[in-house]
XYZ file of N, CA, C and O in Angstrom:
256
model
N 0.829 -1.169 0.000
C 0.000 0.000 0.000
C 0.879 1.239 0.000
O 1.904 1.276 0.647
N 0.411 2.235 -0.690
C 1.148 3.494 -0.765
C 0.457 4.536 0.104
O -0.765 4.546 0.234
N 1.251 5.401 0.679
C 0.729 6.478 1.515
C 1.088 7.792 0.844
O 2.204 7.970 0.357
N 0.131 8.723 0.818
C 0.331 9.989 0.149
C -0.089 11.130 1.063
O -1.093 11.039 1.754
N 0.669 12.216 1.057
C 0.336 13.406 1.833
C -0.737 14.195 1.097
O -0.627 14.428 -0.109
N -1.776 14.639 1.809
C -2.807 15.431 1.162
C -2.361 16.875 0.984
O -2.929 17.604 0.179
N -1.348 17.293 1.699
C -0.866 18.672 1.577
C 0.034 18.824 0.352
O -0.148 19.722 -0.458
N 1.001 17.935 0.200
C 1.954 18.049 -0.907
C 1.599 17.152 -2.087
O 2.039 17.409 -3.203
N 0.852 16.077 -1.850
C 0.534 15.131 -2.911
C 1.629 14.113 -3.148
O 1.493 13.242 -3.994
N 2.704 14.194 -2.391
C 3.824 13.273 -2.575
C 3.639 12.008 -1.746
O 2.933 12.004 -0.755
N 4.322 10.954 -2.178
C 4.302 9.708 -1.425
C 5.116 9.884 -0.154
O 6.155 10.542 -0.159
N 4.641 9.298 0.937
C 5.315 9.385 2.225
C 5.483 7.984 2.798
O 4.848 7.036 2.335
N 6.323 7.874 3.807
C 6.571 6.570 4.417
C 5.403 6.155 5.305
O 4.552 6.976 5.667
N 5.394 4.897 5.666
C 4.362 4.369 6.556
C 4.421 5.064 7.914
O 3.394 5.365 8.518
N 5.630 5.337 8.392
C 5.798 6.007 9.681
C 5.258 7.436 9.632
O 4.619 7.900 10.571
N 5.510 8.135 8.536
C 5.004 9.503 8.401
C 3.483 9.512 8.320
O 2.831 10.400 8.875
N 2.909 8.528 7.658
C 1.450 8.427 7.585
C 0.855 8.149 8.961
O -0.211 8.667 9.300
N 1.546 7.367 9.770
C 1.070 7.072 11.123
C 1.150 8.306 12.017
O 0.297 8.511 12.880
N 2.173 9.144 11.808
C 2.318 10.364 12.602
C 1.283 11.423 12.240
O 0.908 12.238 13.068
N 0.827 11.430 10.989
C -0.097 12.456 10.498
C -1.317 11.812 9.839
O -1.510 11.930 8.627
N -2.164 11.139 10.597
C -3.281 10.411 9.986
C -4.350 11.307 9.356
O -5.035 10.886 8.432
N -4.501 12.533 9.819
C -5.542 13.415 9.289
C -5.161 14.041 7.954
O -6.026 14.508 7.226
N -3.873 14.078 7.630
C -3.436 14.693 6.377
C -2.733 13.703 5.460
O -1.938 14.095 4.611
N -3.014 12.413 5.631
C -2.432 11.413 4.745
C -3.515 10.455 4.272
O -4.503 10.219 4.955
N -3.307 9.928 3.071
C -4.254 8.999 2.452
C -3.506 7.718 2.132
O -2.397 7.755 1.610
N -4.104 6.590 2.455
C -3.533 5.300 2.119
C -4.218 4.783 0.868
O -5.435 4.645 0.830
N -3.440 4.527 -0.161
C -3.977 4.051 -1.430
C -3.810 2.544 -1.514
O -2.782 2.007 -1.118
N -4.796 1.883 -2.051
C -4.690 0.447 -2.267
C -5.211 0.131 -3.659
O -6.116 0.784 -4.154
N -4.624 -0.858 -4.278
C -5.048 -1.237 -5.616
C -4.512 -0.269 -6.652
O -3.694 0.594 -6.385
N -5.031 -0.399 -7.856
C -4.571 0.470 -8.931
C -5.620 1.533 -9.227
O -6.813 1.323 -9.061
N -5.166 2.675 -9.631
C -6.051 3.785 -9.955
C -6.196 3.842 -11.467
O -5.405 4.470 -12.152
N -7.210 3.202 -12.015
C -7.371 3.100 -13.459
C -8.506 3.972 -13.987
O -8.854 3.898 -15.133
N -9.084 4.793 -13.133
C -10.189 5.622 -13.582
C -9.664 6.852 -14.307
O -8.508 7.236 -14.179
N -10.534 7.466 -15.092
C -10.150 8.685 -15.788
C -10.909 9.853 -15.184
O -11.925 9.692 -14.521
N -10.392 11.037 -15.372
C -11.030 12.218 -14.819
C -10.374 12.649 -13.524
O -9.381 12.085 -13.085
N -10.949 13.669 -12.919
C -10.424 14.204 -11.667
C -11.360 13.846 -10.527
O -12.568 14.018 -10.643
N -10.799 13.338 -9.450
C -11.571 12.950 -8.280
C -10.936 13.570 -7.049
O -9.732 13.762 -6.993
N -11.751 13.867 -6.075
C -11.273 14.449 -4.830
C -11.584 13.482 -3.699
O -12.666 12.900 -3.652
N -10.627 13.337 -2.781
C -10.769 12.395 -1.687
C -10.413 13.090 -0.379
O -9.477 13.866 -0.313
N -11.171 12.802 0.662
C -10.893 13.346 1.988
C -9.714 12.605 2.596
O -9.650 11.376 2.550
N -8.795 13.348 3.199
C -7.627 12.715 3.816
C -8.004 12.024 5.112
O -7.428 11.001 5.463
N -8.971 12.557 5.834
C -9.301 11.965 7.131
C -10.144 10.705 6.999
O -9.930 9.741 7.711
N -11.107 10.689 6.065
C -11.987 9.527 5.949
C -11.635 8.616 4.776
O -12.001 7.454 4.759
N -10.956 9.152 3.771
C -10.632 8.364 2.587
C -11.765 8.284 1.589
O -11.640 7.666 0.544
N -12.874 8.952 1.863
C -14.034 8.914 0.974
C -13.935 9.993 -0.092
O -13.275 11.005 0.074
N -14.647 9.758 -1.200
C -14.705 10.749 -2.255
C -15.566 11.916 -1.809
O -16.573 11.743 -1.125
N -15.153 13.135 -2.181
C -15.878 14.342 -1.820
C -16.105 15.176 -3.077
O -15.504 14.927 -4.121
N -16.960 16.179 -2.980
C -17.260 17.039 -4.121
C -16.133 18.050 -4.329
O -15.364 18.326 -3.405
N -16.043 18.622 -5.529
C -15.025 19.660 -5.753
C -15.183 20.857 -4.817
O -14.191 21.462 -4.408
N -16.409 21.210 -4.460
C -16.634 22.327 -3.545
C -16.079 22.022 -2.158
O -15.478 22.889 -1.514
N -16.262 20.807 -1.686
C -15.726 20.421 -0.388
C -14.203 20.433 -0.420
O -13.560 20.831 0.547
N -13.617 19.992 -1.523
C -12.158 19.991 -1.646
C -11.616 21.420 -1.668
O -10.554 21.690 -1.109
N -12.345 22.340 -2.290
C -11.914 23.733 -2.344
C -11.976 24.386 -0.965
O -11.134 25.223 -0.632
N -12.954 23.995 -0.148
C -13.081 24.559 1.194
C -12.001 24.038 2.140
O -11.658 24.704 3.112
N -11.486 22.848 1.881
C -10.506 22.238 2.770
C -9.338 21.680 1.947
O -9.169 20.467 1.838
N -8.493 22.543 1.373
C -7.434 22.053 0.483
C -6.346 21.235 1.174
O -5.780 20.332 0.568
N -6.057 21.508 2.447
C -5.019 20.740 3.143
C -5.537 19.406 3.646
O -4.751 18.539 3.987
N -6.838 19.226 3.690
C -7.414 17.973 4.168
C -7.991 17.125 3.065
O -8.739 16.195 3.318
N -7.664 17.464 1.816
C -8.180 16.692 0.696
C -7.071 16.421 -0.309
O -6.070 17.119 -0.348
N -7.293 15.407 -1.125
C -6.317 14.999 -2.131
C -7.019 14.954 -3.478
O -8.104 14.364 -3.576
N -6.444 15.586 -4.482
C -7.023 15.577 -5.825
C -6.275 14.542 -6.648
O -5.059 14.579 -6.743
N -7.035 13.612 -7.233
C -6.455 12.551 -8.045
C -6.849 12.785 -9.496
O -8.020 12.981 -9.801
N -5.876 12.777 -10.363
C -6.155 12.938 -11.794
C -5.802 11.639 -12.500
O -4.701 11.141 -12.353
N -6.748 11.120 -13.255
C -6.543 9.844 -13.922
C -6.227 9.930 -15.359
O -6.156 10.869 -16.028
């Protein structure tokens, strides 16, 4: 599994993800979808673009 920072968008270590659970996203599987999707860093669920705009440090934008 890969861990990604929602602030920078870069991959981070497992230890860094454990230290900052609210601003990191754990990815599993392959991302084969197309388009742009927004995901909450705290819950891991997909969110609307408006929600991502209101909370840019707590969300991750994925482009496929």
